[in-house]
């Protein structure tokens, strides 16, 4: 047993002696934790568009404007990526790993425990991660989980449930995975694998393999690293995982085309990691990703749920624009975002480039405006949700007015189809994006009214009769409030999409990215947001009616019917016009209004 491993198991005894945090820190340093940094990255204050970097934790902005992914030549000019020489464990991770080693020793399993993939990569990059996948060299994940529970029972602890995700070779899911909760952290267990292919079959026979065989079957070299819990060391068994991490390269351990045909979803994973870390896809990987056979199998072999999950991770990450740029340039747009049959109007030939142009400009415009676009969320999680759905809305803006007929001949927005059927995301996501598009159209007319000096009496004459009873100086507040009650806390996102979209530009959309055009649209958003805020309407969707349907029936002496709904709409407008009005004043207005109508 190594000295470092013994130190790991002595830690509970050290803590019982009331070690100070500083002393524990010194002991970790003696054991090589944290390892020294081997290089550094200079910060960049400006992106290529000249827009200053902004600090905005909730938005996910990294301070870099939307640009196309770097070329290999640009990549060579970068400083090497900051990579640690070893892994620094948290106290929770130490506790988990001690328990797993105790299980191995107690039952004499002789198992080498390795943390695989993304957790190791993130640790070497100095990032925290709770995505712990344990690779086992001599047994299945389910069998090991059962041993963990057996050991817990010996200690008088509650046994945990074991979830097993079965393999599905038809969907390129070759490994059975067992999952269980250990000290409040979900841990996945899977055996190391090797694969053998029969002459006439593309579905491999999967067997327990060596760590090296498993490393070479991984999707990318930066994800092929292991942390050996038994020896407390990082293992780079492909011989290039750490080097590629330092150089910022996205490379497959085996030839890229074979790797992608083994599991075509790896194409999207490669794109996602390239975008997340701002790394570079190598030329041979890009050639393989754009191969017609690979694209065909991505569309036919991989479930829409798995594709949608990868895309959603891209859109939720720090650089969704870079990811969409790769998807466009590699010819994957129509594979990933499948359209329904017979859209009306027909989707333009360059729809992929139009969609990318809009999300790219949206990214730069959002950087220019700042974090207020996503401030409708009450906390960082909901703000991230606003950000994610904002960029979906921007991406699909070019097809916002395109519809198709479903099986019942009902007109459905194409955007709804892409999000719900192509990506299999939540129905609420599709509804929100469709509603954002609809509200943005209404905002286009409203902004002109808010900014115009047109006589409001003239404006009232163009509206429905119900507005005649509204004070002239309250018309703007009522019209704005009705839109905000429809779109609710996404109103800033809808306003943002409106300023992105209107006034419309040429079909190519190239002028959208010009600095002068961006500045004008930023100013338009800022003015409109200020005017709406001055109307004190933020949160108006939470406003409760002063009178419910039952009260209206009592006042109007009616037993129900469509008249009640009409009165509810009129009362809503009255409340928007008189935000400080009381129930008594509302009732009095109803009686006077009814009396006037009866006289007419």
XYZ file of C-alpha atoms in Angstrom:
600
model
C 0.000 0.000 0.000
C 1.408 3.377 -1.005
C 2.176 6.059 1.552
C -0.303 8.423 -0.075
C -3.051 5.842 0.076
C -2.393 5.238 3.752
C -2.588 8.966 4.296
C -6.003 8.932 2.708
C -7.255 6.380 5.238
C -5.650 8.090 8.221
C -7.536 11.295 7.529
C -10.521 10.449 9.796
C -8.112 9.834 12.700
C -6.387 13.134 12.040
C -9.713 14.947 12.124
C -10.648 13.328 15.421
C -7.611 15.093 16.886
C -9.224 18.434 16.012
C -6.921 19.326 13.141
C -7.237 22.916 12.052
C -8.145 23.591 8.415
C -4.649 25.028 7.928
C -3.032 21.828 9.223
C -5.213 19.700 6.958
C -4.232 21.931 4.066
C -0.535 21.404 4.853
C -1.011 17.644 5.022
C -2.745 17.660 1.646
C 0.180 19.622 0.233
C 2.577 17.003 1.580
C 0.523 14.354 -0.238
C 0.655 16.338 -3.472
C -2.710 18.148 -3.135
C -3.204 20.576 -4.711
C -0.651 19.993 -7.443
C 1.283 22.963 -8.845
C 0.065 24.781 -11.929
C 2.209 24.302 -14.989
C 0.970 27.190 -17.130
C -1.383 30.127 -17.214
C -3.824 31.813 -19.599
C -3.792 35.605 -19.944
C -7.222 37.174 -19.594
C -8.819 38.776 -22.624
C -10.626 42.041 -22.022
C -12.208 42.310 -25.458
C -13.709 39.905 -27.962
C -13.102 40.218 -31.657
C -16.150 42.401 -32.094
C -14.657 45.090 -29.876
C -17.338 44.669 -27.214
C -15.886 44.871 -23.685
C -15.946 41.749 -21.579
C -18.688 41.675 -18.939
C -18.879 39.854 -15.669
C -22.265 38.206 -15.439
C -22.373 34.917 -13.560
C -26.042 34.232 -14.080
C -26.020 34.787 -17.818
C -23.219 32.352 -18.503
C -21.341 34.952 -20.532
C -17.612 34.412 -20.400
C -16.597 37.863 -21.499
C -15.969 36.809 -25.082
C -18.068 38.017 -27.955
C -19.530 35.580 -30.426
C -16.954 34.556 -32.976
C -16.440 31.616 -35.257
C -14.511 28.705 -33.727
C -10.732 29.207 -33.928
C -8.729 27.928 -36.861
C -5.691 25.676 -36.236
C -3.473 28.674 -37.014
C -5.266 30.775 -34.403
C -5.061 27.877 -31.970
C -1.273 27.730 -32.302
C -1.051 31.394 -31.321
C -2.803 30.739 -27.999
C -1.061 30.150 -24.728
C -1.275 26.603 -23.480
C -4.277 25.765 -21.344
C -3.835 25.806 -17.602
C -3.586 22.158 -16.551
C -2.778 20.816 -13.095
C -0.289 18.015 -12.602
C -2.608 16.040 -10.354
C -6.060 15.877 -8.777
C -7.177 17.761 -5.678
C -9.966 15.956 -3.841
C -12.694 17.575 -1.802
C -13.490 16.175 1.634
C -16.688 14.610 0.238
C -14.709 12.909 -2.557
C -12.126 11.606 -0.080
C -14.937 10.149 2.009
C -16.569 8.470 -1.006
C -13.309 7.003 -2.283
C -12.362 5.711 1.182
C -15.688 3.899 1.377
C -15.206 2.296 -2.049
C -11.695 1.137 -1.139
C -13.001 -0.262 2.153
C -15.541 -2.321 0.180
C -12.799 -3.687 -2.096
C -10.570 -4.663 0.842
C -13.303 -6.085 3.060
C -14.575 -8.503 0.417
C -11.156 -9.164 -1.123
C -12.411 -8.107 -4.542
C -9.026 -7.078 -5.912
C -10.777 -4.398 -7.969
C -8.921 -1.428 -9.410
C -11.205 1.580 -9.034
C -10.801 4.333 -11.602
C -12.713 7.568 -11.994
C -13.165 8.017 -15.719
C -13.700 10.789 -18.201
C -15.046 14.253 -17.562
C -14.429 14.367 -13.809
C -10.693 13.835 -14.352
C -10.590 16.387 -17.164
C -12.374 19.014 -15.097
C -10.204 18.381 -12.046
C -7.051 18.868 -14.116
C -8.530 22.135 -15.382
C -9.088 23.243 -11.790
C -12.883 22.933 -11.995
C -15.228 21.268 -9.516
C -17.271 18.308 -10.718
C -19.851 16.003 -9.175
C -20.088 13.810 -12.284
C -18.263 10.785 -10.880
C -18.132 7.685 -13.098
C -16.281 4.702 -11.631
C -14.767 2.174 -14.055
C -14.239 -1.358 -12.695
C -11.707 -3.821 -14.075
C -13.111 -7.169 -12.911
C -16.857 -6.948 -12.334
C -20.032 -5.213 -13.461
C -21.326 -2.020 -11.943
C -24.426 -3.703 -10.543
C -22.398 -6.391 -8.768
C -20.148 -3.790 -7.187
C -23.107 -1.677 -6.048
C -24.555 -4.736 -4.354
C -21.264 -5.141 -2.474
C -21.408 -1.488 -1.420
C -24.875 -2.062 0.024
C -23.741 -5.263 1.712
C -20.898 -3.366 3.386
C -23.240 -0.547 4.436
C -25.511 -3.111 6.095
C -22.555 -4.418 8.112
C -22.011 -0.875 9.381
C -25.668 -0.547 10.330
C -26.340 1.992 7.590
C -29.372 2.212 5.371
C -29.016 0.441 2.038
C -29.425 2.560 -1.074
C -31.408 1.795 -4.186
C -29.503 0.714 -7.282
C -30.572 1.975 -10.674
C -29.467 -0.013 -13.711
C -29.438 1.494 -17.209
C -29.412 -1.374 -19.659
C -27.225 -1.347 -22.745
C -28.902 -0.722 -26.110
C -26.536 -1.493 -29.017
C -29.095 -0.373 -31.602
C -28.825 3.123 -30.119
C -25.016 2.862 -29.706
C -25.432 2.432 -25.937
C -23.023 -0.448 -25.421
C -22.502 -0.375 -21.657
C -24.757 -1.304 -18.768
C -24.478 1.346 -16.070
C -25.375 1.012 -12.394
C -26.057 4.099 -10.310
C -26.399 4.648 -6.586
C -26.276 7.434 -4.023
C -23.176 7.491 -1.812
C -22.911 10.225 0.814
C -25.480 12.314 -1.083
C -23.615 12.125 -4.414
C -24.862 10.067 -7.354
C -22.119 7.714 -8.555
C -22.197 5.718 -11.802
C -20.437 2.353 -11.962
C -19.494 0.582 -15.179
C -16.992 -2.080 -16.125
C -14.014 -1.388 -18.372
C -14.811 -2.583 -21.878
C -13.282 -4.049 -24.964
C -15.200 -4.647 -28.171
C -15.027 -7.213 -30.931
C -16.959 -6.994 -34.192
C -18.252 -9.938 -36.195
C -17.575 -9.801 -39.941
C -21.155 -9.013 -40.951
C -22.288 -6.971 -37.954
C -21.734 -3.422 -36.772
C -22.992 -4.235 -33.275
C -19.979 -5.230 -31.164
C -19.623 -7.951 -28.596
C -18.735 -6.075 -25.417
C -16.522 -7.754 -22.830
C -14.704 -6.629 -19.695
C -11.442 -5.177 -20.951
C -8.280 -3.508 -19.756
C -8.012 0.134 -18.806
C -5.981 0.822 -21.941
C -8.557 -0.842 -24.196
C -11.271 1.202 -22.524
C -9.326 4.456 -22.874
C -8.984 3.971 -26.622
C -12.749 3.304 -26.909
C -13.567 6.707 -25.381
C -14.972 9.526 -27.499
C -12.118 12.033 -27.088
C -8.566 11.944 -25.771
C -9.337 14.642 -23.194
C -12.104 12.364 -21.870
C -9.947 9.215 -21.874
C -8.033 10.056 -18.687
C -8.436 7.973 -15.522
C -7.881 8.781 -11.875
C -6.813 5.542 -10.204
C -8.309 5.621 -6.714
C -6.158 2.703 -5.554
C -2.870 4.420 -6.437
C -4.093 8.016 -6.228
C -2.638 8.837 -9.655
C -3.830 10.165 -13.012
C -3.469 7.658 -15.868
C -3.114 8.868 -19.473
C -3.246 5.520 -21.263
C -3.689 6.913 -24.790
C -0.467 8.838 -24.306
C -1.936 12.136 -25.488
C -4.894 13.057 -23.308
C -3.004 15.532 -21.115
C -1.053 16.944 -24.063
C -4.244 17.561 -26.065
C -5.786 19.173 -22.987
C -2.829 21.552 -22.725
C -2.987 22.386 -26.439
C -6.749 22.807 -26.467
C -7.340 20.151 -29.126
C -10.412 17.980 -29.661
C -9.115 14.626 -30.940
C -10.436 11.060 -30.975
C -8.175 8.296 -29.572
C -8.826 6.080 -32.627
C -9.467 7.231 -36.229
C -12.286 9.765 -36.100
C -14.599 8.188 -38.666
C -14.481 4.775 -36.985
C -15.073 6.441 -33.614
C -18.110 8.322 -34.923
C -19.590 5.309 -36.690
C -19.257 3.388 -33.422
C -21.441 6.044 -31.770
C -22.483 8.958 -34.032
C -23.543 11.010 -31.010
C -19.828 11.552 -30.405
C -19.904 14.102 -33.223
C -22.141 16.337 -31.121
C -20.120 15.651 -27.989
C -16.954 16.737 -29.811
C -18.689 19.947 -30.863
C -20.012 20.561 -27.356
C -16.615 20.239 -25.706
C -14.921 22.315 -28.401
C -17.459 25.079 -27.783
C -17.418 24.787 -23.985
C -13.649 25.038 -23.606
C -13.056 27.096 -26.760
C -10.895 24.233 -28.066
C -10.195 23.386 -31.706
C -11.576 20.462 -33.695
C -8.754 18.888 -35.688
C -9.110 18.765 -39.472
C -9.423 14.969 -39.661
C -12.142 15.080 -37.004
C -14.060 17.734 -38.965
C -13.726 15.684 -42.147
C -15.154 12.651 -40.355
C -17.965 14.670 -38.731
C -19.095 15.990 -42.120
C -18.897 12.558 -43.776
C -22.246 11.654 -45.368
C -22.355 8.190 -43.804
C -21.660 9.582 -40.348
C -24.374 12.229 -40.779
C -26.818 9.614 -42.037
C -26.235 7.372 -39.025
C -26.472 10.306 -36.629
C -29.947 11.006 -37.980
C -31.128 7.391 -38.174
C -29.281 5.493 -35.452
C -29.299 7.937 -32.529
C -32.532 8.677 -30.689
C -33.902 12.198 -30.869
C -33.811 12.345 -27.074
C -30.025 11.825 -27.027
C -29.509 14.392 -29.786
C -31.766 16.880 -28.025
C -29.926 16.374 -24.746
C -26.582 17.210 -26.369
C -27.993 20.264 -28.138
C -29.598 21.497 -24.930
C -26.285 21.181 -23.110
C -24.704 23.294 -25.862
C -27.395 25.951 -25.610
C -27.072 26.013 -21.813
C -23.288 26.270 -21.909
C -21.004 29.283 -22.100
C -20.565 29.415 -25.877
C -23.725 28.273 -27.694
C -22.819 30.361 -30.744
C -19.563 28.499 -31.310
C -21.441 25.203 -31.095
C -24.052 26.335 -33.626
C -21.262 27.554 -35.916
C -19.723 24.077 -35.961
C -23.134 22.494 -36.570
C -23.666 24.819 -39.526
C -20.168 24.495 -41.007
C -20.105 20.697 -40.726
C -23.431 20.399 -42.557
C -25.258 19.020 -39.516
C -27.974 21.662 -39.132
C -30.768 19.791 -40.921
C -29.748 16.501 -39.288
C -29.972 17.959 -35.796
C -32.903 20.333 -36.388
C -35.212 18.208 -38.518
C -38.134 20.091 -40.094
C -41.656 18.728 -40.646
C -42.926 17.867 -44.091
C -44.435 20.661 -46.199
C -43.685 23.698 -44.042
C -45.552 26.833 -45.107
C -43.906 28.932 -46.391
C -41.131 26.584 -47.579
C -37.912 26.778 -45.586
C -35.343 28.895 -47.495
C -32.249 27.184 -48.878
C -29.912 29.083 -46.565
C -32.040 28.681 -43.466
C -29.086 27.228 -41.547
C -27.014 30.344 -42.192
C -29.915 32.652 -41.382
C -30.523 30.890 -38.075
C -26.853 31.039 -37.179
C -26.674 34.714 -38.139
C -29.523 35.524 -35.740
C -28.097 33.675 -32.748
C -24.668 35.189 -33.387
C -26.060 38.720 -33.467
C -28.255 37.953 -30.442
C -25.142 36.917 -28.531
C -23.307 40.139 -29.406
C -26.382 42.265 -28.742
C -26.916 40.629 -25.347
C -23.274 41.287 -24.478
C -23.718 44.907 -25.466
C -26.914 45.366 -23.440
C -25.736 43.423 -20.400
C -27.399 41.028 -18.010
C -30.733 42.853 -17.765
C -32.091 40.813 -20.699
C -32.246 37.750 -18.443
C -33.159 39.523 -15.205
C -36.761 38.322 -15.366
C -35.705 35.219 -13.468
C -35.969 35.416 -9.692
C -32.716 33.527 -9.078
C -29.609 32.406 -10.950
C -31.237 29.147 -12.038
C -34.247 30.850 -13.604
C -31.979 33.494 -15.152
C -30.011 30.696 -16.807
C -33.336 29.363 -18.086
C -34.191 32.774 -19.540
C -30.796 32.880 -21.227
C -31.163 29.374 -22.691
C -34.639 29.971 -24.100
C -33.651 33.417 -25.340
C -30.999 31.888 -27.585
C -33.381 29.171 -28.787
C -35.779 31.993 -29.678
C -33.025 33.847 -31.531
C -31.876 30.717 -33.367
C -35.358 29.972 -34.713
C -36.369 33.571 -35.395
C -36.078 33.123 -39.200
C -38.833 30.454 -39.094
C -41.029 32.109 -36.465
C -43.858 32.641 -38.966
C -43.567 29.218 -40.620
C -46.256 26.649 -39.858
C -47.192 23.086 -40.825
C -50.337 20.984 -40.587
C -50.387 18.200 -38.010
C -52.345 14.949 -38.344
C -55.551 16.769 -37.413
C -54.852 19.501 -40.011
C -54.195 21.961 -37.213
C -51.723 24.746 -37.942
C -48.654 24.359 -35.709
C -45.558 26.610 -35.614
C -42.513 24.882 -37.094
C -40.537 26.061 -34.058
C -42.820 23.950 -31.891
C -42.086 20.898 -34.064
C -38.311 21.373 -33.934
C -38.187 21.738 -30.156
C -40.772 19.085 -29.237
C -40.368 16.503 -32.004
C -36.863 16.953 -33.423
C -35.105 17.594 -30.114
C -37.671 15.993 -27.785
C -37.305 18.811 -25.287
C -39.986 19.831 -22.811
C -43.328 20.980 -24.156
C -42.987 24.046 -21.933
C -39.758 24.973 -23.752
C -41.545 24.882 -27.101
C -44.491 26.858 -25.722
C -42.205 29.520 -24.262
C -40.255 30.029 -27.491
C -43.463 30.204 -29.549
C -44.929 32.690 -27.048
C -41.742 34.779 -27.121
C -41.987 34.978 -30.917
C -45.666 35.963 -30.728
C -45.038 38.598 -28.055
C -42.112 40.013 -30.026
C -44.503 40.704 -32.918
C -46.829 42.593 -30.570
C -43.917 44.505 -29.076
C -42.968 45.673 -32.575
C -46.212 47.660 -32.794
C -46.129 48.690 -29.152
C -42.601 50.140 -29.272
C -43.634 52.509 -32.040
C -46.538 53.667 -29.881
C -44.377 54.070 -26.758
C -41.823 56.155 -28.631
C -44.238 58.135 -30.799
C -45.654 61.567 -30.109
C -48.918 60.669 -31.792
C -52.021 62.057 -30.120
C -53.324 59.272 -27.844
C -56.904 60.339 -28.517
C -56.319 59.405 -32.147
C -54.787 56.116 -31.020
C -57.863 55.297 -28.902
C -60.141 55.797 -31.871
C -58.307 53.013 -33.700
C -58.835 50.543 -30.832
C -61.848 48.484 -29.754
C -64.829 50.186 -28.152
C -63.768 48.892 -24.719
C -60.833 51.323 -24.757
C -63.178 54.316 -25.021
C -63.827 54.067 -21.263
C -60.109 54.104 -20.475
C -58.468 57.461 -19.671
C -56.417 58.609 -22.638
C -53.193 58.881 -20.641
C -53.580 55.232 -19.513
C -53.780 53.687 -22.997
C -50.054 52.911 -23.183
C -50.113 51.256 -19.772
C -53.111 49.098 -20.629
C -51.764 47.934 -23.995
C -48.343 47.181 -22.525
C -49.800 45.438 -19.485
C -51.877 43.090 -21.632
C -48.764 41.931 -23.509
C -46.780 41.457 -20.299
C -49.586 39.392 -18.774
C -49.363 37.035 -21.755
C -45.573 36.573 -21.793
C -45.076 37.100 -18.025
C -41.486 37.170 -16.754
C -40.112 36.482 -20.248
C -41.157 39.969 -21.395
C -37.576 41.229 -21.540
C -36.609 38.233 -23.679
C -39.538 38.947 -26.021
C -38.576 42.621 -26.168
C -34.995 41.582 -26.916
C -36.093 39.312 -29.788
C -38.254 42.156 -31.066
C -35.321 44.562 -31.197
C -33.241 41.839 -32.823
C -35.889 41.283 -35.496
C -37.445 44.695 -36.163
C -36.892 46.615 -38.302
C -36.253 43.740 -40.664
C -33.017 43.615 -42.644
C -32.081 42.059 -45.966
C -32.610 38.322 -46.376
C -28.910 37.679 -45.880
C -28.979 39.297 -42.465
C -25.349 40.430 -42.839
C -26.017 44.035 -41.827
C -27.309 42.865 -38.438
C -23.773 42.317 -37.242
C -22.509 45.782 -38.172
C -21.462 47.881 -35.133
C -23.761 50.790 -36.034
C -26.727 48.446 -36.455
C -25.992 46.715 -33.142
C -25.741 50.068 -31.382
C -29.069 51.242 -32.783
C -30.811 48.056 -31.683
C -29.227 48.240 -28.258
C -30.496 51.809 -27.852
C -33.949 50.736 -29.019
C -34.082 47.942 -26.420
C -32.807 50.200 -23.649
C -35.352 52.938 -24.391
C -38.267 50.499 -24.588
C -37.267 48.691 -21.397
C -37.001 52.016 -19.570
C -40.411 53.175 -20.802
C -42.050 49.895 -19.762
C -40.340 49.981 -16.373
C -41.537 53.552 -15.822
C -45.101 52.311 -16.322
C -44.566 50.143 -13.193
C -45.702 46.985 -14.954
C -42.958 44.547 -13.995
C -44.787 41.694 -12.261
C -48.207 42.762 -13.570
C -48.928 39.137 -14.530
C -49.188 38.405 -10.798
C -51.992 40.958 -10.382
C -55.151 39.312 -9.060
C -58.592 40.483 -10.249
C -60.481 42.631 -7.773
C -63.658 40.707 -8.609
C -64.053 37.059 -9.546
C -66.721 35.585 -11.818
C -69.120 34.933 -8.943
C -68.910 38.542 -7.761
C -69.496 39.810 -11.301
C -72.634 37.648 -11.620
C -73.960 39.115 -8.376
C -73.330 42.710 -9.387
C -74.665 42.306 -12.927
C -77.569 40.090 -11.823
C -76.793 37.395 -14.401
C -76.326 33.621 -14.099
C -73.224 33.216 -16.219
C -72.504 32.825 -19.900
C -70.076 34.601 -22.255
C -71.007 37.984 -20.777
C -68.995 37.151 -17.646
C -65.834 36.580 -19.677
C -66.291 39.904 -21.464
C -66.677 41.704 -18.142
C -63.547 40.023 -16.804
C -61.574 41.400 -19.766
C -63.033 44.878 -19.236
C -62.209 44.725 -15.525
C -58.639 43.703 -16.352
C -58.229 46.799 -18.519
C -59.766 48.949 -15.757
C -57.290 47.603 -13.199
C -54.386 48.261 -15.563
C -55.651 51.807 -16.097
C -56.187 52.350 -12.344
C -53.421 50.341 -10.610
C -54.360 51.801 -7.213
C -58.100 51.419 -7.665
C -60.118 49.728 -4.903
C -62.776 47.042 -5.123
C -65.465 49.591 -4.236
C -64.310 51.935 -7.018
C -64.282 49.025 -9.446
C -67.865 48.064 -8.558
C -69.004 51.675 -8.933
C -67.357 51.886 -12.354
C -69.074 48.648 -13.427
C -72.493 49.987 -12.458
C -71.922 53.297 -14.240
C -70.608 51.543 -17.331
C -73.574 49.178 -17.412
C -75.967 52.088 -17.008
C -74.386 53.943 -19.938
C -74.569 50.842 -22.130
C -78.266 50.325 -21.307
C -79.041 53.935 -22.251
C -77.270 53.477 -25.554
